[in-house]
């Protein structure tokens, strides 16, 4: 059976379903298919937190509005968690644990007993996914893993379904820009977001600005290297945020490089 048909058949087993939605490629695809299968019995819940950029929040809501999918936005303050602020290697576990509980509460209030996330088969093979541990402990289901969807599969089918997210670069939360052990604050998150916006507003998607105290380390796809090196305004704008040095990582962008 085709993977997409298998996913649709699996989703039919749920009378109602709440999707933990981030606006990324995976959750947008799952949400779109679930909405097609279950209609109004699907609820998307977006966690609005300082670790989500304002641009990504807007894009996520625009997707929902254009698709006509029922949704709720839940405000979340990660700074009430000492474990998050301390930024240990289990930071993602504590953050996801809290977020999933908020989503489950929203689902419960809407008469929905099951929450699903957008984890895929590639995620399941990763050695460092503390957030997935939180999902399992709380009974969150992962239909894309169950049906064997890889990231490549999701992009392929998303394109077939004309989803605008099909070629959207992967993007982890802003907290992933900090080395473990460095305290995460609202102010530091805002600085990193502004630094990355310096690149995004110039059409450089898929870049990261890693925070190393006085140093901003840019990880970018190699195709942007020349533009970054030859645009002095990028250095000036990032330095104006409080950094003393701005560097370009010659290895380019690597997902999870801070792990």
PDB file of C-alpha atoms in Angstrom:
ATOM      1  CA  UNK A   1       0.000   0.000   0.000  1.00  0.00           C
ATOM      2  CA  UNK A   2       1.171   3.525  -0.796  1.00  0.00           C
ATOM      3  CA  UNK A   3       2.498   5.279   2.336  1.00  0.00           C
ATOM      4  CA  UNK A   4       0.034   8.131   1.996  1.00  0.00           C
ATOM      5  CA  UNK A   5      -2.900   5.735   1.768  1.00  0.00           C
ATOM      6  CA  UNK A   6      -1.530   3.783   4.725  1.00  0.00           C
ATOM      7  CA  UNK A   7      -1.369   7.002   6.752  1.00  0.00           C
ATOM      8  CA  UNK A   8      -4.928   7.913   5.818  1.00  0.00           C
ATOM      9  CA  UNK A   9      -6.166   4.470   6.822  1.00  0.00           C
ATOM     10  CA  UNK A  10      -4.354   4.680  10.145  1.00  0.00           C
ATOM     11  CA  UNK A  11      -5.758   8.124  10.880  1.00  0.00           C
ATOM     12  CA  UNK A  12      -9.295   6.899  10.237  1.00  0.00           C
ATOM     13  CA  UNK A  13      -8.963   4.838  13.411  1.00  0.00           C
ATOM     14  CA  UNK A  14      -9.060   8.036  15.462  1.00  0.00           C
ATOM     15  CA  UNK A  15     -12.481   9.487  16.011  1.00  0.00           C
ATOM     16  CA  UNK A  16     -10.869  12.780  17.027  1.00  0.00           C
ATOM     17  CA  UNK A  17      -7.249  13.858  16.978  1.00  0.00           C
ATOM     18  CA  UNK A  18      -5.203  16.762  18.305  1.00  0.00           C
ATOM     19  CA  UNK A  19      -1.991  17.583  16.435  1.00  0.00           C
ATOM     20  CA  UNK A  20       1.010  19.151  18.161  1.00  0.00           C
ATOM     21  CA  UNK A  21       1.661  21.681  15.416  1.00  0.00           C
ATOM     22  CA  UNK A  22       4.801  23.771  14.966  1.00  0.00           C
ATOM     23  CA  UNK A  23       4.393  25.023  11.408  1.00  0.00           C
ATOM     24  CA  UNK A  24       7.283  22.865  10.223  1.00  0.00           C
ATOM     25  CA  UNK A  25       7.320  20.457   7.288  1.00  0.00           C
ATOM     26  CA  UNK A  26       6.395  17.347   9.284  1.00  0.00           C
ATOM     27  CA  UNK A  27       3.567  18.601  11.489  1.00  0.00           C
ATOM     28  CA  UNK A  28       2.072  20.633   8.627  1.00  0.00           C
ATOM     29  CA  UNK A  29       1.966  17.519   6.444  1.00  0.00           C
ATOM     30  CA  UNK A  30       0.448  15.353   9.172  1.00  0.00           C
ATOM     31  CA  UNK A  31      -2.099  18.040   9.987  1.00  0.00           C
ATOM     32  CA  UNK A  32      -3.098  18.448   6.353  1.00  0.00           C
ATOM     33  CA  UNK A  33      -3.653  14.710   5.844  1.00  0.00           C
ATOM     34  CA  UNK A  34      -5.460  14.352   9.177  1.00  0.00           C
ATOM     35  CA  UNK A  35      -7.716  17.274   8.301  1.00  0.00           C
ATOM     36  CA  UNK A  36      -8.532  15.658   4.963  1.00  0.00           C
ATOM     37  CA  UNK A  37      -9.451  12.391   6.706  1.00  0.00           C
ATOM     38  CA  UNK A  38     -11.121  13.632   9.893  1.00  0.00           C
ATOM     39  CA  UNK A  39     -12.321  17.109   8.950  1.00  0.00           C
ATOM     40  CA  UNK A  40     -13.589  19.139  11.909  1.00  0.00           C
ATOM     41  CA  UNK A  41     -12.552  16.384  14.300  1.00  0.00           C
ATOM     42  CA  UNK A  42      -8.946  17.572  14.018  1.00  0.00           C
ATOM     43  CA  UNK A  43      -7.542  20.300  16.248  1.00  0.00           C
ATOM     44  CA  UNK A  44      -4.106  21.886  15.776  1.00  0.00           C
ATOM     45  CA  UNK A  45      -2.418  23.311  18.847  1.00  0.00           C
ATOM     46  CA  UNK A  46       0.475  25.716  18.407  1.00  0.00           C
ATOM     47  CA  UNK A  47       2.681  26.510  21.396  1.00  0.00           C
ATOM     48  CA  UNK A  48       3.560  30.202  21.361  1.00  0.00           C
ATOM     49  CA  UNK A  49       6.849  30.568  23.210  1.00  0.00           C
ATOM     50  CA  UNK A  50       9.909  32.841  23.109  1.00  0.00           C
ATOM     51  CA  UNK A  51      11.805  29.960  21.486  1.00  0.00           C
ATOM     52  CA  UNK A  52       9.541  30.299  18.414  1.00  0.00           C
ATOM     53  CA  UNK A  53      10.516  33.174  16.123  1.00  0.00           C
ATOM     54  CA  UNK A  54       7.820  35.724  15.348  1.00  0.00           C
ATOM     55  CA  UNK A  55       8.259  35.046  11.639  1.00  0.00           C
ATOM     56  CA  UNK A  56       7.751  31.303  12.112  1.00  0.00           C
ATOM     57  CA  UNK A  57       4.708  31.964  14.281  1.00  0.00           C
ATOM     58  CA  UNK A  58       3.174  34.113  11.557  1.00  0.00           C
ATOM     59  CA  UNK A  59       3.916  31.521   8.853  1.00  0.00           C
ATOM     60  CA  UNK A  60       2.409  28.763  11.012  1.00  0.00           C
ATOM     61  CA  UNK A  61      -0.810  30.706  11.591  1.00  0.00           C
ATOM     62  CA  UNK A  62      -1.048  31.745   7.931  1.00  0.00           C
ATOM     63  CA  UNK A  63      -0.914  28.060   6.952  1.00  0.00           C
ATOM     64  CA  UNK A  64      -3.772  27.232   9.311  1.00  0.00           C
ATOM     65  CA  UNK A  65      -5.895  30.157   8.196  1.00  0.00           C
ATOM     66  CA  UNK A  66      -5.487  29.409   4.498  1.00  0.00           C
ATOM     67  CA  UNK A  67      -6.232  25.716   5.065  1.00  0.00           C
ATOM     68  CA  UNK A  68      -9.266  26.494   7.203  1.00  0.00           C
ATOM     69  CA  UNK A  69      -8.118  24.134   9.948  1.00  0.00           C
ATOM     70  CA  UNK A  70      -9.425  24.499  13.494  1.00  0.00           C
ATOM     71  CA  UNK A  71      -6.671  25.553  15.858  1.00  0.00           C
ATOM     72  CA  UNK A  72      -5.725  26.978  19.235  1.00  0.00           C
ATOM     73  CA  UNK A  73      -2.635  28.920  20.268  1.00  0.00           C
ATOM     74  CA  UNK A  74      -1.356  28.236  23.773  1.00  0.00           C
ATOM     75  CA  UNK A  75       1.037  30.708  25.382  1.00  0.00           C
ATOM     76  CA  UNK A  76       3.955  29.091  27.173  1.00  0.00           C
ATOM     77  CA  UNK A  77       6.652  30.541  29.421  1.00  0.00           C
ATOM     78  CA  UNK A  78       9.687  28.223  29.447  1.00  0.00           C
ATOM     79  CA  UNK A  79      11.529  30.386  31.970  1.00  0.00           C
ATOM     80  CA  UNK A  80       9.454  29.050  34.867  1.00  0.00           C
ATOM     81  CA  UNK A  81      11.454  25.836  34.446  1.00  0.00           C
ATOM     82  CA  UNK A  82      14.940  25.967  36.052  1.00  0.00           C
ATOM     83  CA  UNK A  83      15.916  22.911  33.999  1.00  0.00           C
ATOM     84  CA  UNK A  84      15.206  24.826  30.793  1.00  0.00           C
ATOM     85  CA  UNK A  85      17.073  27.959  31.867  1.00  0.00           C
ATOM     86  CA  UNK A  86      20.102  25.966  33.034  1.00  0.00           C
ATOM     87  CA  UNK A  87      20.308  24.474  29.521  1.00  0.00           C
ATOM     88  CA  UNK A  88      21.430  20.961  30.349  1.00  0.00           C
ATOM     89  CA  UNK A  89      21.578  18.229  27.720  1.00  0.00           C
ATOM     90  CA  UNK A  90      18.049  17.287  28.822  1.00  0.00           C
ATOM     91  CA  UNK A  91      16.682  20.773  28.135  1.00  0.00           C
ATOM     92  CA  UNK A  92      14.578  19.534  25.235  1.00  0.00           C
ATOM     93  CA  UNK A  93      13.058  16.800  27.408  1.00  0.00           C
ATOM     94  CA  UNK A  94      11.840  19.245  30.044  1.00  0.00           C
ATOM     95  CA  UNK A  95      10.569  21.700  27.444  1.00  0.00           C
ATOM     96  CA  UNK A  96       8.720  19.069  25.407  1.00  0.00           C
ATOM     97  CA  UNK A  97       7.317  17.468  28.531  1.00  0.00           C
ATOM     98  CA  UNK A  98       5.745  20.770  29.530  1.00  0.00           C
ATOM     99  CA  UNK A  99       4.547  21.557  26.006  1.00  0.00           C
ATOM    100  CA  UNK A 100       2.910  18.174  25.485  1.00  0.00           C
ATOM    101  CA  UNK A 101       1.086  18.528  28.802  1.00  0.00           C
ATOM    102  CA  UNK A 102      -0.259  21.925  27.689  1.00  0.00           C
ATOM    103  CA  UNK A 103      -1.366  20.433  24.369  1.00  0.00           C
ATOM    104  CA  UNK A 104      -3.025  17.479  26.101  1.00  0.00           C
ATOM    105  CA  UNK A 105      -4.921  19.887  28.334  1.00  0.00           C
ATOM    106  CA  UNK A 106      -6.128  21.835  25.284  1.00  0.00           C
ATOM    107  CA  UNK A 107      -7.158  18.562  23.652  1.00  0.00           C
ATOM    108  CA  UNK A 108      -9.037  17.468  26.765  1.00  0.00           C
ATOM    109  CA  UNK A 109     -10.942  20.745  26.897  1.00  0.00           C
ATOM    110  CA  UNK A 110     -12.050  20.066  23.327  1.00  0.00           C
ATOM    111  CA  UNK A 111     -13.144  16.496  24.049  1.00  0.00           C
ATOM    112  CA  UNK A 112     -10.136  14.926  22.321  1.00  0.00           C
ATOM    113  CA  UNK A 113      -8.289  12.077  23.993  1.00  0.00           C
ATOM    114  CA  UNK A 114      -5.326  11.574  21.646  1.00  0.00           C
ATOM    115  CA  UNK A 115      -2.440  13.886  20.793  1.00  0.00           C
ATOM    116  CA  UNK A 116      -0.190  13.193  17.805  1.00  0.00           C
ATOM    117  CA  UNK A 117       3.148  14.723  16.878  1.00  0.00           C
ATOM    118  CA  UNK A 118       5.058  15.030  13.608  1.00  0.00           C
ATOM    119  CA  UNK A 119       8.085  12.903  14.426  1.00  0.00           C
ATOM    120  CA  UNK A 120       9.249  10.902  11.416  1.00  0.00           C
ATOM    121  CA  UNK A 121      11.218   7.706  10.806  1.00  0.00           C
ATOM    122  CA  UNK A 122      14.516   9.604  10.533  1.00  0.00           C
ATOM    123  CA  UNK A 123      13.893  11.165  13.946  1.00  0.00           C
ATOM    124  CA  UNK A 124      13.325   7.701  15.386  1.00  0.00           C
ATOM    125  CA  UNK A 125      16.855   6.720  14.304  1.00  0.00           C
ATOM    126  CA  UNK A 126      18.500   9.752  15.895  1.00  0.00           C
ATOM    127  CA  UNK A 127      20.607   9.148  19.001  1.00  0.00           C
ATOM    128  CA  UNK A 128      19.847  12.520  20.589  1.00  0.00           C
ATOM    129  CA  UNK A 129      16.095  13.123  20.748  1.00  0.00           C
ATOM    130  CA  UNK A 130      15.253  13.749  24.428  1.00  0.00           C
ATOM    131  CA  UNK A 131      11.948  15.304  23.340  1.00  0.00           C
ATOM    132  CA  UNK A 132      10.803  11.966  21.928  1.00  0.00           C
ATOM    133  CA  UNK A 133      11.226  10.414  25.376  1.00  0.00           C
ATOM    134  CA  UNK A 134       8.751  12.936  26.772  1.00  0.00           C
ATOM    135  CA  UNK A 135       6.295  12.121  23.993  1.00  0.00           C
ATOM    136  CA  UNK A 136       6.440   8.392  24.729  1.00  0.00           C
ATOM    137  CA  UNK A 137       6.032   8.889  28.464  1.00  0.00           C
ATOM    138  CA  UNK A 138       2.904  10.990  27.940  1.00  0.00           C
ATOM    139  CA  UNK A 139       1.330   8.665  25.380  1.00  0.00           C
ATOM    140  CA  UNK A 140       1.687  11.005  22.396  1.00  0.00           C
ATOM    141  CA  UNK A 141       1.343   9.047  19.150  1.00  0.00           C
ATOM    142  CA  UNK A 142       3.563   9.454  16.079  1.00  0.00           C
ATOM    143  CA  UNK A 143       1.623   8.390  12.961  1.00  0.00           C
ATOM    144  CA  UNK A 144       4.433   9.312  10.568  1.00  0.00           C
ATOM    145  CA  UNK A 145       6.826   6.960  12.356  1.00  0.00           C
ATOM    146  CA  UNK A 146       4.175   4.229  12.430  1.00  0.00           C
ATOM    147  CA  UNK A 147       3.813   4.485   8.651  1.00  0.00           C
ATOM    148  CA  UNK A 148       7.536   4.703   7.943  1.00  0.00           C
ATOM    149  CA  UNK A 149       7.654   8.264   6.611  1.00  0.00           C
ATOM    150  CA  UNK A 150      11.160   9.661   6.206  1.00  0.00           C
ATOM    151  CA  UNK A 151      11.814  13.382   5.822  1.00  0.00           C
ATOM    152  CA  UNK A 152      12.314  12.806   2.094  1.00  0.00           C
ATOM    153  CA  UNK A 153       8.918  11.051   1.889  1.00  0.00           C
ATOM    154  CA  UNK A 154       7.223  13.912   3.696  1.00  0.00           C
ATOM    155  CA  UNK A 155       8.680  16.517   1.360  1.00  0.00           C
ATOM    156  CA  UNK A 156       7.711  14.412  -1.669  1.00  0.00           C
ATOM    157  CA  UNK A 157       4.093  13.949  -0.619  1.00  0.00           C
ATOM    158  CA  UNK A 158       3.835  17.537   0.625  1.00  0.00           C
ATOM    159  CA  UNK A 159       4.776  18.693  -2.855  1.00  0.00           C
ATOM    160  CA  UNK A 160       2.195  16.352  -4.361  1.00  0.00           C
ATOM    161  CA  UNK A 161      -0.421  17.899  -2.059  1.00  0.00           C
ATOM    162  CA  UNK A 162       0.699  21.437  -3.017  1.00  0.00           C
ATOM    163  CA  UNK A 163       1.620  22.317   0.552  1.00  0.00           C
ATOM    164  CA  UNK A 164       3.701  25.502   0.749  1.00  0.00           C
ATOM    165  CA  UNK A 165       5.847  23.850   3.419  1.00  0.00           C
ATOM    166  CA  UNK A 166       7.191  21.130   1.127  1.00  0.00           C
ATOM    167  CA  UNK A 167      10.583  22.814   0.680  1.00  0.00           C
ATOM    168  CA  UNK A 168      10.695  24.750   3.948  1.00  0.00           C
ATOM    169  CA  UNK A 169      14.123  24.427   5.606  1.00  0.00           C
ATOM    170  CA  UNK A 170      14.206  22.455   8.834  1.00  0.00           C
ATOM    171  CA  UNK A 171      14.285  24.755  11.839  1.00  0.00           C
ATOM    172  CA  UNK A 172      14.785  23.792  15.468  1.00  0.00           C
ATOM    173  CA  UNK A 173      13.712  26.129  18.278  1.00  0.00           C
ATOM    174  CA  UNK A 174      15.883  29.095  19.217  1.00  0.00           C
ATOM    175  CA  UNK A 175      17.097  27.393  22.389  1.00  0.00           C
ATOM    176  CA  UNK A 176      19.161  25.064  20.191  1.00  0.00           C
ATOM    177  CA  UNK A 177      21.490  27.972  19.327  1.00  0.00           C
ATOM    178  CA  UNK A 178      23.172  27.884  22.749  1.00  0.00           C
ATOM    179  CA  UNK A 179      25.955  25.571  23.976  1.00  0.00           C
ATOM    180  CA  UNK A 180      24.813  23.326  26.808  1.00  0.00           C
ATOM    181  CA  UNK A 181      25.544  24.868  30.175  1.00  0.00           C
ATOM    182  CA  UNK A 182      25.072  28.481  29.089  1.00  0.00           C
ATOM    183  CA  UNK A 183      22.010  30.004  30.702  1.00  0.00           C
ATOM    184  CA  UNK A 184      19.102  30.728  28.369  1.00  0.00           C
ATOM    185  CA  UNK A 185      17.329  34.025  28.928  1.00  0.00           C
ATOM    186  CA  UNK A 186      14.561  35.858  27.115  1.00  0.00           C
ATOM    187  CA  UNK A 187      17.026  38.590  26.160  1.00  0.00           C
ATOM    188  CA  UNK A 188      19.535  36.145  24.678  1.00  0.00           C
ATOM    189  CA  UNK A 189      16.811  34.416  22.655  1.00  0.00           C
ATOM    190  CA  UNK A 190      15.736  37.784  21.269  1.00  0.00           C
ATOM    191  CA  UNK A 191      19.326  38.594  20.270  1.00  0.00           C
ATOM    192  CA  UNK A 192      19.735  35.293  18.408  1.00  0.00           C
ATOM    193  CA  UNK A 193      16.378  35.755  16.680  1.00  0.00           C
ATOM    194  CA  UNK A 194      17.350  39.259  15.547  1.00  0.00           C
ATOM    195  CA  UNK A 195      20.731  38.019  14.304  1.00  0.00           C
ATOM    196  CA  UNK A 196      19.117  35.306  12.207  1.00  0.00           C
ATOM    197  CA  UNK A 197      16.548  37.773  10.878  1.00  0.00           C
ATOM    198  CA  UNK A 198      19.490  39.782   9.519  1.00  0.00           C
ATOM    199  CA  UNK A 199      20.136  36.823   7.214  1.00  0.00           C
ATOM    200  CA  UNK A 200      16.521  35.803   6.541  1.00  0.00           C
ATOM    201  CA  UNK A 201      15.464  39.266   5.394  1.00  0.00           C
ATOM    202  CA  UNK A 202      18.123  38.923   2.688  1.00  0.00           C
ATOM    203  CA  UNK A 203      16.622  35.645   1.487  1.00  0.00           C
ATOM    204  CA  UNK A 204      19.127  33.432   3.295  1.00  0.00           C
ATOM    205  CA  UNK A 205      16.863  30.710   4.682  1.00  0.00           C
ATOM    206  CA  UNK A 206      18.139  27.738   6.628  1.00  0.00           C
ATOM    207  CA  UNK A 207      20.893  29.622   8.468  1.00  0.00           C
ATOM    208  CA  UNK A 208      21.687  29.494  12.180  1.00  0.00           C
ATOM    209  CA  UNK A 209      23.429  32.000  14.413  1.00  0.00           C
ATOM    210  CA  UNK A 210      25.012  30.103  17.289  1.00  0.00           C
ATOM    211  CA  UNK A 211      25.570  32.083  20.493  1.00  0.00           C
ATOM    212  CA  UNK A 212      29.048  31.859  22.047  1.00  0.00           C
ATOM    213  CA  UNK A 213      28.975  34.742  24.521  1.00  0.00           C
ATOM    214  CA  UNK A 214      30.811  37.529  22.643  1.00  0.00           C
ATOM    215  CA  UNK A 215      30.962  35.510  19.407  1.00  0.00           C
ATOM    216  CA  UNK A 216      28.156  34.981  16.888  1.00  0.00           C
ATOM    217  CA  UNK A 217      28.944  31.900  14.798  1.00  0.00           C
ATOM    218  CA  UNK A 218      26.982  31.749  11.554  1.00  0.00           C
ATOM    219  CA  UNK A 219      26.165  28.320  10.148  1.00  0.00           C
ATOM    220  CA  UNK A 220      24.826  28.675   6.615  1.00  0.00           C
ATOM    221  CA  UNK A 221      24.308  26.535   3.528  1.00  0.00           C
ATOM    222  CA  UNK A 222      27.449  26.873   1.380  1.00  0.00           C
ATOM    223  CA  UNK A 223      25.524  28.610  -1.406  1.00  0.00           C
ATOM    224  CA  UNK A 224      25.221  31.688   0.841  1.00  0.00           C
ATOM    225  CA  UNK A 225      28.900  31.960   1.749  1.00  0.00           C
ATOM    226  CA  UNK A 226      29.836  34.521  -0.911  1.00  0.00           C
ATOM    227  CA  UNK A 227      26.862  36.746  -0.105  1.00  0.00           C
ATOM    228  CA  UNK A 228      27.609  36.673   3.621  1.00  0.00           C
ATOM    229  CA  UNK A 229      31.313  37.369   3.174  1.00  0.00           C
ATOM    230  CA  UNK A 230      30.645  40.241   0.788  1.00  0.00           C
ATOM    231  CA  UNK A 231      27.876  41.960   2.753  1.00  0.00           C
ATOM    232  CA  UNK A 232      29.497  44.108   5.407  1.00  0.00           C
ATOM    233  CA  UNK A 233      26.074  45.222   6.645  1.00  0.00           C
ATOM    234  CA  UNK A 234      25.445  41.707   7.991  1.00  0.00           C
ATOM    235  CA  UNK A 235      28.481  41.965  10.267  1.00  0.00           C
ATOM    236  CA  UNK A 236      27.551  45.475  11.356  1.00  0.00           C
ATOM    237  CA  UNK A 237      23.944  44.572  12.151  1.00  0.00           C
ATOM    238  CA  UNK A 238      24.883  41.467  14.146  1.00  0.00           C
ATOM    239  CA  UNK A 239      27.599  43.316  16.062  1.00  0.00           C
ATOM    240  CA  UNK A 240      25.076  46.017  16.914  1.00  0.00           C
ATOM    241  CA  UNK A 241      23.171  43.341  18.870  1.00  0.00           C
ATOM    242  CA  UNK A 242      26.044  43.099  21.339  1.00  0.00           C
ATOM    243  CA  UNK A 243      28.467  40.614  19.797  1.00  0.00           C
ATOM    244  CA  UNK A 244      32.165  41.478  19.616  1.00  0.00           C
ATOM    245  CA  UNK A 245      32.979  39.026  16.829  1.00  0.00           C
ATOM    246  CA  UNK A 246      30.986  37.587  13.923  1.00  0.00           C
ATOM    247  CA  UNK A 247      32.324  34.382  12.387  1.00  0.00           C
ATOM    248  CA  UNK A 248      31.294  32.147   9.480  1.00  0.00           C
ATOM    249  CA  UNK A 249      31.575  28.407  10.175  1.00  0.00           C
ATOM    250  CA  UNK A 250      33.380  26.875   7.183  1.00  0.00           C
ATOM    251  CA  UNK A 251      31.623  23.536   7.687  1.00  0.00           C
ATOM    252  CA  UNK A 252      28.304  25.187   6.880  1.00  0.00           C
ATOM    253  CA  UNK A 253      24.949  24.405   8.431  1.00  0.00           C
ATOM    254  CA  UNK A 254      24.661  21.123  10.340  1.00  0.00           C
ATOM    255  CA  UNK A 255      21.476  20.228  12.140  1.00  0.00           C
ATOM    256  CA  UNK A 256      22.145  19.529  15.800  1.00  0.00           C
ATOM    257  CA  UNK A 257      25.741  20.739  15.684  1.00  0.00           C
ATOM    258  CA  UNK A 258      25.511  21.917  19.299  1.00  0.00           C
ATOM    259  CA  UNK A 259      24.865  18.341  20.441  1.00  0.00           C
TER     260      UNK A 259
END
